[in-house]
XYZ file of C-alpha atoms in Angstrom:
682
model
C -10.188 -29.593 29.865
C -12.552 -29.796 26.956
C -15.560 -28.394 25.113
C -17.441 -30.032 22.248
C -20.377 -28.550 20.364
C -23.174 -31.098 19.874
C -26.015 -29.100 18.375
C -26.947 -25.486 17.686
C -30.534 -24.417 17.182
C -31.785 -21.041 15.953
C -35.424 -20.101 16.431
C -37.261 -16.931 15.344
C -40.986 -16.481 15.831
C -42.282 -14.121 13.187
C -45.641 -12.591 12.460
C -46.162 -15.272 9.782
C -44.809 -18.326 11.594
C -41.748 -20.001 13.076
C -38.388 -19.956 11.334
C -35.190 -21.641 12.375
C -32.195 -23.843 11.682
C -30.668 -26.903 13.321
C -27.028 -27.798 12.874
C -25.680 -30.992 14.466
C -21.978 -31.323 15.174
C -19.883 -34.401 15.858
C -16.379 -35.154 17.032
C -13.575 -34.693 14.531
C -13.922 -32.560 11.411
C -17.203 -30.739 10.752
C -17.744 -28.804 7.529
C -20.701 -26.471 7.270
C -21.435 -25.490 3.659
C -23.806 -22.868 2.308
C -23.683 -20.128 -0.278
C -22.406 -16.707 0.703
C -24.722 -14.619 2.939
C -27.056 -17.557 3.502
C -26.416 -18.039 7.228
C -23.092 -19.831 7.849
C -21.566 -16.990 9.825
C -24.892 -16.413 11.578
C -24.766 -19.998 12.848
C -21.215 -19.665 14.175
C -21.954 -16.263 15.667
C -24.949 -17.837 17.370
C -22.487 -20.142 19.156
C -20.541 -17.122 20.380
C -23.761 -15.394 21.417
C -25.084 -18.429 23.273
C -21.831 -18.600 25.270
C -21.920 -14.875 26.076
C -18.649 -14.163 24.261
C -19.681 -11.147 22.172
C -17.121 -8.961 23.979
C -14.394 -10.864 22.179
C -15.343 -8.701 19.170
C -15.057 -5.354 20.970
C -16.054 -3.246 23.931
C -19.523 -2.376 22.638
C -20.847 -5.908 23.219
C -23.322 -5.395 20.371
C -25.333 -8.430 19.364
C -23.108 -10.417 16.989
C -26.198 -11.653 15.132
C -27.563 -10.180 11.897
C -31.089 -9.141 10.990
C -32.166 -12.774 10.451
C -32.274 -13.231 14.227
C -33.065 -9.680 15.324
C -35.338 -7.959 12.790
C -36.771 -10.001 9.926
C -36.177 -13.172 7.946
C -35.910 -13.823 4.237
C -37.543 -16.794 2.604
C -36.567 -18.651 -0.560
C -38.892 -17.781 -3.416
C -40.637 -14.974 -1.561
C -40.273 -11.233 -1.461
C -41.901 -10.994 1.939
C -39.713 -10.251 4.962
C -41.643 -11.401 8.030
C -40.758 -9.333 11.101
C -39.380 -11.196 14.087
C -41.480 -11.062 17.257
C -39.035 -12.946 19.473
C -36.078 -15.215 18.902
C -33.544 -17.375 20.764
C -30.405 -19.441 20.361
C -29.970 -22.934 21.841
C -26.606 -24.661 22.144
C -25.944 -28.168 23.405
C -22.373 -28.715 24.627
C -20.339 -31.488 26.221
C -17.199 -31.374 28.376
C -14.193 -33.689 28.571
C -15.807 -36.036 31.105
C -19.000 -36.493 29.099
C -21.271 -34.090 30.992
C -23.845 -32.457 28.738
C -25.710 -29.194 29.218
C -27.842 -27.053 26.938
C -27.789 -23.277 27.086
C -30.544 -20.987 25.856
C -30.161 -17.280 25.324
C -32.891 -15.096 23.950
C -32.087 -12.623 21.183
C -35.211 -10.562 20.543
C -37.099 -10.565 23.799
C -39.075 -8.442 26.206
C -36.699 -9.564 28.966
C -32.941 -9.064 29.313
C -30.560 -10.552 26.768
C -28.034 -10.885 29.612
C -29.952 -13.860 30.971
C -28.790 -17.365 30.017
C -30.716 -20.478 31.021
C -28.771 -23.702 31.486
C -30.576 -27.047 31.134
C -28.597 -29.823 32.765
C -28.719 -32.421 30.026
C -29.180 -32.825 26.249
C -32.240 -30.640 25.710
C -31.797 -30.670 21.902
C -30.914 -34.313 21.321
C -32.756 -35.877 24.259
C -36.361 -36.002 25.348
C -36.430 -36.109 29.157
C -37.449 -33.117 31.253
C -34.366 -31.392 32.608
C -33.513 -29.286 35.614
C -32.592 -25.715 34.667
C -30.981 -22.700 36.249
C -30.589 -19.090 35.164
C -27.234 -17.260 34.967
C -26.175 -13.849 33.711
C -23.457 -12.461 31.401
C -21.972 -9.067 30.451
C -22.316 -7.577 33.943
C -19.592 -7.461 36.634
C -19.263 -10.778 38.421
C -20.170 -12.917 35.394
C -16.716 -14.553 35.622
C -16.539 -14.852 39.405
C -19.996 -14.970 41.009
C -21.850 -18.215 41.583
C -24.682 -17.101 39.282
C -22.292 -15.690 36.665
C -22.494 -17.785 33.503
C -18.794 -17.642 32.715
C -17.995 -18.753 36.243
C -20.210 -21.787 35.595
C -18.804 -22.340 32.091
C -15.167 -22.180 33.253
C -15.917 -24.826 35.844
C -17.815 -26.908 33.271
C -14.885 -27.000 30.816
C -12.322 -27.544 33.610
C -10.636 -24.147 33.625
C -9.316 -22.361 36.675
C -8.809 -18.877 35.300
C -5.665 -17.129 36.581
C -5.662 -13.616 38.001
C -3.754 -11.192 35.781
C -2.655 -7.565 35.967
C -4.384 -4.702 34.193
C -2.892 -1.459 32.925
C -4.756 0.499 35.619
C -2.829 -1.344 38.334
C -5.754 -3.559 39.344
C -6.205 -7.276 38.762
C -8.903 -9.365 37.103
C -9.474 -12.940 35.914
C -8.152 -13.879 32.488
C -11.654 -13.637 31.024
C -12.937 -16.400 28.759
C -13.840 -13.810 26.100
C -10.150 -12.867 26.009
C -9.144 -16.496 25.437
C -11.730 -17.607 22.887
C -10.090 -15.860 19.885
C -7.545 -18.707 20.045
C -10.403 -21.170 19.357
C -12.699 -19.228 17.055
C -11.588 -17.259 13.981
C -14.393 -15.094 12.683
C -14.582 -14.074 9.066
C -14.148 -10.297 9.198
C -11.205 -9.445 11.444
C -10.211 -12.801 12.901
C -7.811 -13.600 10.042
C -5.898 -10.330 10.368
C -3.881 -11.169 13.496
C -1.543 -13.987 14.472
C -2.076 -15.641 16.874
C -5.467 -13.911 17.331
C -7.373 -10.638 17.303
C -7.589 -10.250 21.070
C -10.042 -7.784 22.641
C -8.351 -4.741 24.180
C -11.164 -3.286 26.296
C -10.294 -5.399 29.338
C -6.980 -3.549 29.693
C -5.093 -6.760 30.514
C -1.321 -6.406 30.369
C 0.305 -8.540 27.645
C -2.997 -10.256 26.897
C -1.625 -12.092 23.852
C 1.195 -13.512 25.956
C -1.000 -14.442 28.919
C -3.604 -16.118 26.692
C -1.098 -18.360 24.901
C 0.641 -19.174 28.186
C -2.659 -20.245 29.716
C -3.806 -22.310 26.734
C -0.440 -24.109 26.594
C -0.449 -24.425 30.411
C 3.005 -22.884 30.631
C 4.441 -22.208 34.051
C 5.502 -18.677 33.147
C 2.597 -16.935 34.859
C 3.019 -19.097 37.944
C 6.755 -18.419 37.931
C 6.172 -14.697 37.496
C 3.717 -14.693 40.398
C 6.221 -16.695 42.435
C 8.943 -14.230 41.480
C 6.817 -11.292 42.606
C 5.908 -13.135 45.802
C 9.564 -13.892 46.547
C 10.640 -10.337 45.759
C 8.008 -9.070 48.187
C 9.014 -11.708 50.742
C 12.682 -10.704 50.461
C 11.744 -7.046 50.928
C 9.511 -7.858 53.904
C 12.163 -10.056 55.526
C 14.795 -7.394 54.993
C 12.550 -4.772 56.569
C 11.736 -7.101 59.475
C 15.425 -7.871 59.965
C 16.352 -4.200 60.012
C 13.501 -3.516 62.418
C 14.638 -6.272 64.782
C 18.221 -5.033 64.485
C 17.156 -1.514 65.390
C 15.242 -2.842 68.389
C 18.335 -4.767 69.512
C 20.493 -1.654 69.151
C 17.947 0.362 71.140
C 17.798 -2.358 73.799
C 21.574 -2.372 74.166
C 21.703 1.419 74.307
C 19.039 1.496 77.032
C 21.114 -0.911 79.109
C 24.434 0.864 78.445
C 25.764 -2.028 76.362
C 27.764 -2.124 73.150
C 27.072 -4.585 70.302
C 30.076 -5.963 68.483
C 30.148 -7.528 64.999
C 26.425 -6.955 64.334
C 25.837 -7.026 60.518
C 24.356 -3.852 59.083
C 22.307 -5.627 56.378
C 20.375 -8.888 56.122
C 22.217 -10.041 52.991
C 25.190 -11.548 54.855
C 23.634 -11.827 58.294
C 23.018 -15.580 58.217
C 26.743 -16.348 58.079
C 27.802 -13.583 60.473
C 25.186 -13.754 63.242
C 27.159 -16.364 65.223
C 29.882 -13.783 65.954
C 27.590 -11.150 67.504
C 28.360 -10.348 71.168
C 27.318 -7.673 73.684
C 29.736 -5.987 76.060
C 28.987 -3.915 79.173
C 30.942 -1.749 81.578
C 31.336 -3.172 85.095
C 33.201 -0.940 87.553
C 35.187 0.681 84.778
C 35.994 -2.576 82.985
C 34.447 -3.602 79.652
C 33.325 -7.255 79.725
C 31.287 -9.498 77.428
C 27.722 -9.800 78.732
C 27.909 -13.428 79.902
C 31.179 -12.872 81.745
C 29.848 -9.637 83.259
C 26.842 -11.488 84.671
C 29.081 -14.232 86.077
C 31.500 -11.826 87.765
C 28.756 -9.559 89.091
C 26.915 -12.570 90.540
C 30.099 -13.717 92.307
C 30.719 -10.191 93.627
C 27.196 -9.952 95.079
C 27.427 -13.439 96.630
C 30.723 -12.528 98.214
C 29.253 -9.299 99.620
C 26.264 -11.189 101.020
C 28.606 -13.527 102.902
C 30.077 -10.546 104.779
C 28.445 -8.155 107.220
C 27.759 -4.636 106.103
C 30.721 -2.540 107.302
C 30.234 0.536 109.519
C 31.236 4.071 108.664
C 34.310 3.715 110.892
C 35.272 0.457 109.093
C 35.348 2.144 105.688
C 36.727 5.478 106.896
C 40.350 4.679 105.935
C 39.283 3.953 102.375
C 36.736 6.727 101.929
C 39.138 9.627 101.527
C 41.259 7.895 98.901
C 38.204 6.560 97.100
C 36.590 9.983 97.199
C 39.635 11.606 95.635
C 39.801 8.960 92.922
C 36.116 9.336 92.096
C 36.358 13.113 92.072
C 39.224 12.844 89.599
C 37.236 10.283 87.560
C 34.201 12.574 87.518
C 36.318 15.431 86.199
C 37.751 13.183 83.481
C 34.309 11.882 82.547
C 32.946 15.412 82.355
C 35.905 16.446 80.197
C 35.395 13.390 77.991
C 31.721 14.268 77.561
C 32.615 17.836 76.569
C 35.199 16.520 74.105
C 32.690 14.138 72.499
C 30.135 16.928 72.289
C 32.663 19.170 70.515
C 33.548 16.380 68.089
C 29.864 15.743 67.462
C 29.209 19.423 66.810
C 32.061 19.461 64.289
C 30.754 16.288 62.660
C 27.237 17.734 62.444
C 28.630 20.897 60.883
C 30.559 18.749 58.411
C 27.379 16.796 57.653
C 25.478 20.033 57.056
C 28.144 21.246 54.640
C 28.172 17.912 52.819
C 24.372 17.908 52.488
C 24.440 21.484 51.182
C 27.053 20.548 48.606
C 25.079 17.435 47.706
C 21.997 19.555 47.056
C 24.034 21.815 44.773
C 25.413 18.798 42.899
C 21.904 17.373 42.488
C 20.776 20.714 41.068
C 23.707 20.851 38.629
C 23.194 17.231 37.671
C 19.529 17.793 36.908
C 20.330 20.849 34.801
C 22.867 18.866 32.786
C 20.404 16.021 32.290
C 17.764 18.479 31.124
C 20.199 19.911 28.571
C 21.182 16.388 27.527
C 17.520 15.563 26.926
C 16.995 18.717 24.858
C 20.108 18.057 22.806
C 18.974 14.485 22.212
C 15.753 15.936 20.814
C 17.756 17.997 18.379
C 18.114 21.318 20.229
C 21.078 23.395 19.048
C 20.752 26.134 21.670
C 20.437 24.145 24.895
C 23.378 24.811 27.232
C 24.181 25.168 30.927
C 23.985 28.761 32.126
C 27.275 30.098 33.496
C 26.672 31.186 37.080
C 30.390 31.941 37.693
C 30.756 29.270 40.371
C 33.470 26.637 40.586
C 31.846 23.217 39.926
C 34.060 21.606 42.597
C 34.271 23.992 45.553
C 31.236 26.154 44.651
C 33.300 29.340 45.134
C 32.787 32.451 42.944
C 35.177 32.722 40.011
C 35.694 35.272 37.283
C 35.166 34.383 33.681
C 38.562 35.867 32.651
C 40.974 33.450 34.346
C 42.518 32.646 30.981
C 44.135 35.253 28.756
C 41.819 36.586 26.103
C 41.936 34.436 23.004
C 42.933 31.289 24.876
C 40.652 28.380 24.040
C 40.356 25.653 26.664
C 38.945 22.175 26.307
C 35.306 22.328 27.423
C 33.748 19.220 28.935
C 30.772 17.801 27.071
C 27.373 17.384 28.685
C 27.930 13.627 28.983
C 31.312 14.249 30.653
C 29.706 16.757 33.018
C 27.041 14.241 33.987
C 29.621 11.512 34.552
C 31.793 13.858 36.636
C 28.880 15.154 38.703
C 27.570 11.619 39.237
C 30.972 10.566 40.565
C 31.034 13.647 42.790
C 27.572 12.867 44.047
C 28.510 9.286 44.920
C 31.524 10.597 46.872
C 29.459 13.101 48.839
C 26.760 10.521 49.549
C 29.417 8.279 51.081
C 30.739 11.216 53.089
C 27.228 12.013 54.352
C 26.659 8.388 55.347
C 29.992 8.328 57.203
C 29.130 11.548 59.040
C 25.711 10.241 60.054
C 27.293 7.033 61.332
C 29.895 9.032 63.295
C 27.195 11.239 64.874
C 25.247 8.128 65.887
C 28.348 6.574 67.494
C 29.057 9.815 69.343
C 25.482 9.920 70.628
C 25.889 6.400 72.025
C 29.205 7.366 73.599
C 27.608 10.395 75.251
C 24.882 8.163 76.658
C 27.446 5.788 78.162
C 29.505 8.652 79.631
C 26.337 10.265 81.064
C 25.494 6.985 82.812
C 28.996 6.750 84.236
C 28.880 10.382 85.429
C 25.559 9.689 87.132
C 26.932 6.585 88.873
C 30.127 8.342 89.907
C 28.246 11.350 91.301
C 25.912 9.051 93.257
C 28.838 7.145 94.765
C 30.562 10.416 95.714
C 27.410 11.508 97.554
C 27.360 8.234 99.525
C 31.065 8.462 100.391
C 30.610 11.981 101.683
C 27.688 10.752 103.771
C 29.999 8.121 105.346
C 32.445 10.865 106.353
C 29.853 12.654 108.465
C 27.917 9.618 109.735
C 28.339 8.160 113.295
C 31.152 5.603 113.459
C 28.862 2.698 114.309
C 26.330 3.450 111.529
C 26.190 1.070 108.540
C 28.222 2.414 105.639
C 25.923 4.061 103.122
C 28.536 3.689 100.380
C 28.811 -0.072 101.022
C 25.034 -0.453 101.007
C 24.804 1.686 97.857
C 27.487 -0.425 96.140
C 25.545 -3.623 96.910
C 22.295 -2.115 95.715
C 23.917 -0.858 92.508
C 25.441 -4.273 91.844
C 22.148 -6.070 92.480
C 20.245 -3.595 90.311
C 22.834 -3.883 87.565
C 22.740 -7.696 87.727
C 18.941 -7.673 87.455
C 19.226 -5.281 84.521
C 21.874 -7.391 82.760
C 19.866 -10.597 83.204
C 16.903 -8.867 81.584
C 19.207 -7.606 78.842
C 20.666 -11.059 78.210
C 17.223 -12.688 77.976
C 15.809 -9.994 75.694
C 18.977 -9.818 73.578
C 19.029 -13.597 73.106
C 15.420 -13.465 71.903
C 16.262 -10.669 69.476
C 19.383 -12.449 68.235
C 17.430 -15.677 67.709
C 14.752 -13.741 65.807
C 17.465 -12.123 63.694
C 19.010 -15.533 62.935
C 15.634 -16.956 61.898
C 14.894 -13.946 59.705
C 18.371 -14.165 58.188
C 17.840 -17.858 57.415
C 14.443 -17.137 55.806
C 15.968 -14.230 53.900
C 18.756 -16.464 52.607
C 16.235 -19.153 51.593
C 13.997 -16.681 49.777
C 16.980 -15.177 47.920
C 18.118 -18.671 46.892
C 14.611 -19.585 45.704
C 14.500 -16.341 43.702
C 17.850 -17.132 42.084
C 16.668 -20.614 41.137
C 13.667 -19.317 39.179
C 14.323 -19.303 35.418
C 15.172 -15.800 34.238
C 12.549 -15.902 31.498
C 10.106 -17.832 33.748
C 10.105 -20.813 31.353
C 10.537 -24.231 32.929
C 12.204 -27.130 31.123
C 8.757 -28.570 30.357
C 7.686 -25.188 29.002
C 10.644 -25.074 26.630
C 9.979 -28.609 25.423
C 6.314 -27.773 24.861
C 7.144 -24.622 22.890
C 9.663 -26.549 20.786
C 6.988 -29.159 20.043
C 4.519 -26.423 19.112
C 7.012 -24.717 16.789
C 7.816 -28.046 15.169
C 4.106 -28.610 14.461
C 3.781 -25.116 12.967
C 6.771 -25.648 10.668
C 5.496 -29.078 9.646
C 2.076 -27.690 8.701
C 3.522 -24.779 6.760
C 5.494 -27.254 4.697
C 2.284 -29.155 3.913
C 0.311 -25.987 3.147
C 2.879 -24.731 0.621
C 4.247 -21.764 2.591
C 6.749 -20.174 0.199
C 7.870 -16.761 1.490
C 10.931 -18.493 2.957
C 11.803 -21.841 4.491
C 9.516 -22.791 7.423
C 12.657 -23.900 9.275
C 13.637 -20.226 9.609
C 10.565 -19.459 11.707
C 10.947 -18.996 15.465
C 8.828 -17.822 18.397
C 9.174 -14.351 19.887
C 9.138 -13.658 23.619
C 5.366 -13.193 23.466
C 4.922 -16.343 21.323
C 4.352 -14.681 17.974
C 5.880 -16.134 14.815
C 8.989 -14.296 13.714
C 12.055 -14.515 11.535
C 15.309 -12.961 12.706
C 13.476 -10.828 15.249
C 10.768 -9.496 12.895
C 7.127 -10.529 12.850
C 6.538 -12.699 9.813
C 3.167 -11.290 8.885
C 4.943 -8.141 7.704
C 7.210 -10.192 5.447
C 4.839 -12.861 4.116
C 2.337 -12.602 1.284
C -1.360 -12.357 2.155
C -1.997 -16.032 1.323
C 1.047 -17.113 3.334
C -0.268 -15.021 6.212
C -3.428 -17.162 6.152
C -1.309 -20.318 6.145
C 0.499 -19.008 9.219
C -2.862 -18.520 10.907
C -3.973 -22.071 10.078
C -0.705 -23.513 11.354
C -0.750 -21.511 14.573
C -4.351 -22.304 15.546
C -4.117 -26.003 14.670
C -0.645 -26.162 16.238
C -2.129 -25.190 19.597
C -4.769 -27.885 19.121
C -2.249 -30.572 18.177
C 0.127 -29.866 21.070
C -2.725 -30.851 23.374
C -2.680 -34.351 21.897
C 0.637 -35.274 23.471
C 1.199 -32.772 26.285
C -0.874 -31.361 29.147
C -2.466 -28.047 28.177
C -5.607 -26.027 28.862
C -6.776 -26.296 25.257
C -10.496 -26.983 24.851
C -9.892 -29.401 21.971
C -12.000 -27.165 19.741
C -11.152 -24.944 16.755
C -13.694 -23.049 14.643
C -12.773 -21.408 11.335
C -15.223 -19.164 9.501
C -14.265 -19.140 5.785
C -10.726 -20.486 6.273
C -9.755 -20.146 2.598
C -9.049 -16.416 2.782
C -6.942 -14.341 0.362
C -7.407 -16.967 -2.371
C -5.095 -19.423 -0.631
C -4.219 -22.203 -3.052
C -6.752 -25.028 -3.326
C -4.006 -27.552 -2.671
C -3.239 -25.733 0.569
C -6.894 -25.839 1.593
C -7.076 -29.555 0.819
C -4.011 -30.141 3.007
C -5.660 -28.127 5.779
C -8.796 -30.292 5.628
C -6.773 -33.495 5.767
C -4.765 -32.176 8.707
C -7.918 -31.133 10.554
C -9.602 -34.506 9.976
C -7.067 -36.106 12.329
C -8.928 -34.437 15.201
C -11.344 -37.381 15.367
C -8.566 -39.746 16.418
C -7.861 -37.563 19.463
C -11.487 -36.859 20.446
C -11.108 -33.230 19.333
C -13.375 -31.079 17.178
C -12.652 -28.801 14.210
C -15.473 -26.840 12.585
C -15.143 -25.122 9.203
C -17.842 -22.908 7.688
C -17.249 -22.342 4.006
C -18.838 -21.405 0.693
C -16.013 -23.029 -1.284
C -17.006 -24.524 -4.648
C -19.097 -27.474 -3.524
C -17.896 -29.983 -6.102
C -14.249 -29.264 -5.307
C -14.973 -29.341 -1.589
C -16.587 -32.766 -1.920
C -13.514 -33.946 -3.812
C -11.226 -32.593 -1.046
C -13.292 -34.391 1.596
C -13.472 -37.696 -0.229
C -12.244 -40.476 2.021
C -11.975 -38.261 5.106
C -13.944 -38.843 8.318
C -16.128 -35.739 8.261
C -19.555 -34.503 9.305
C -20.546 -32.615 6.141
C -23.562 -30.334 6.637
C -24.917 -28.914 3.387
C -27.579 -26.191 3.341
C -29.269 -25.150 0.120
C -30.637 -21.626 0.060
C -31.274 -19.824 3.352
C -30.154 -21.777 6.395
C -32.912 -20.225 8.505
C -36.106 -21.612 6.989
C -39.795 -21.793 7.798
C -40.426 -24.813 9.983
C -43.433 -26.659 11.336
C -43.842 -25.477 14.912
C -46.565 -27.914 15.903
C -44.244 -30.353 17.634
C -41.259 -28.242 18.433
C -39.958 -28.479 22.002
C -37.745 -25.442 21.705
C -39.661 -22.399 20.598
C -38.237 -18.927 20.280
C-alpha cells in the first residue's frame, strides 16, 4: 500500500497568455511556503481535485478550486485580471512498488469535468510519449467499474476496499473519498474534528470507525462480517434441521411408526442423535424398526415354506379369531372415541388459554403505554378500571372493601412484572396443549390404521366361513399379503429414515461447529494483533503529545474509545482540551496513524498532508517539534506535506538541519509562464 506525490502542475490559459505553477514533491518532509491567499491551499486542493476526491468536502461536489483556476488570475504588479479560457490540473503520482502514472483533469473546459485522463508514466518529469486512458469520477460506478477512476486508483495504491453497510439498509464500498480525510487535513474544517471531518452524504454506518479500522488493517470488520455470516449460518442450519426433523416425523406418521428420543431443537441434537429409534406395531406388538423387519421377514419366510391352507383347514380357528377381532375392533373404536373426546377437551382448553393470553397481552400493552407516559412526566396516566379480575377475568364490583378501607395498590412496574409472569405461564400452557393435541392426532392415526386392518381381516375371516372347504383360505392369503406389504413398507421406511437421521446428524454437527466458531470470535471483534496495534498507536499518540507540549492533563491519561476516538475517562478530549491542545491532538492522531505503518502491517498510504498545521496559535516550540517528528518520514520512505505561511525566518530556523524539500513561492504561486515549449497546456 502506498501513494507518493511527485509533481503537481496547474495550467490556466487566459485571454492574455498562459499562467500556471509547478510544485515538485519528494519523499520525506515537504514544506510549501507562500504568503496567505497566494495559492498554497489552491495547490493542495488541486491534488484533491486531480484525484476526484471533492466529495470528501460535502455532498455538493462543488469544484474545490478558487477563481484562480476557474474564472480569472491575478498578476503581481498588475491590476488586470485576465479571464480564464480553459484550465487543467496535472498530478504525477507513484505507488509502493515504484509504478508511476500522471493524471490530468480539466477544470474550465467545454467537455465534462468528470473525465480524468491517466498517462501511464511520468508525464511531468519524463519526456517519452506515454500511453493514456480515460476514466470517470463522481458518477455511479466510479469506485467499482473498470473505467471508474477510483476503481483504477484503489488498485494502483494496493487497496481492496471493503463492502460496508449504509443507513438505508444497502451496502456500498468504503469509498476512497470517505477515507482520504485521514490523510489530508484541509485548512477550513479539517482541523475541527478528531480523527477527521468525514463526509456524511454516503450514509455509511459508523464511517469514522470503519475508516480507522481499514487504515489500521484491523480485523474487526472481517470479524463482524464473519459473525454475521455465522449467525446466518446457525439460523439456516437450525431451520434446515427443523425442516428435516419435520419430514422425519411426517415419514414416520405416514408409515404408522413412532419416533423415540428425537430432540426437539438442534442445539443439543449432536449429542443426542445416537439414541433416536423408531418403533412400529406388528400384530399388536410394538417393536423397534430393525427388530420388526427381522421378525416380519422370518414370519413371511416361514409362511412361504408352508402350503396355503384351505377354508376347511382354518375353520376351527376362524370362529375364535373372528370373536377376538370383533372384540378388538370394538375396543379400538372405543379407544378412538376416547382419544377424540380428550382431544376436543384439549382443544377447548387451548382456545381458553389463547383467549386469556390475548387479554393478558392487551393488559400488558396498556400498562406499558401508561409506564411510557409516566416516564415522560405524565401525572394523569392510569389504567382504566373495567371491573374485571386481572387473574380470572371475571366481573367484580368496585365495593368489595368497606368504604374508607385503603388497600395497597400495585404500581405500574409491579403490574407489568405480574402480567409478564402470567403471560409466560399461559404461553407454556398453550405450548403444552398444542403438543398434546399433536400427540392425540398421531394416536388417532395409528388407531385408524389398526381399525382398518382389523376390519379387513374380519371380512376375510367371514369369507372363509362361507367358502367351499377345499378353497384356499382368503384370510391366510390376506395375512401373507399384509405381511409382505408391511415388510416392503418398513424397508422403505428404514431406508428413508436412515437417510433423514444421517442428514440430521450432519446438520447437527455443522450447527455445533458454527456455534463453536461463533463463540470463539472476540466479543468486540478485536484480535490479539488488533489490540497490540491499537496499543502501539496510542503509545505513539501519547509520546507525540508529550513532545508537542500538550498540557490540559497528562498524555498518559488518554485512551481510545470504542470507535477509536481519543478520550479521557469516557469523555471525548476535544471537549475538555484548549483549542491549541485540540490541534496538538490532531497532529498526534494523524501522524500516529502514519507511524504505526512503519512497524506493523496497515493500509496506510504513507502520506499525510497538512494545510496550515499551526492552527489556533499553537506554540512555536510545538510546531518545531511537529516538523522534526514529520521529518523522520524520509527514513521510512513516507511523505509528509505541510503548506504554511508561518514567519519565513522562523520556519527556516525550525527546518535547519532537517532533511526537507522546502518550496518557497514569492508573490502569487500561479504566474505567467512562457508557453512556447510547454508539453502540458491547459
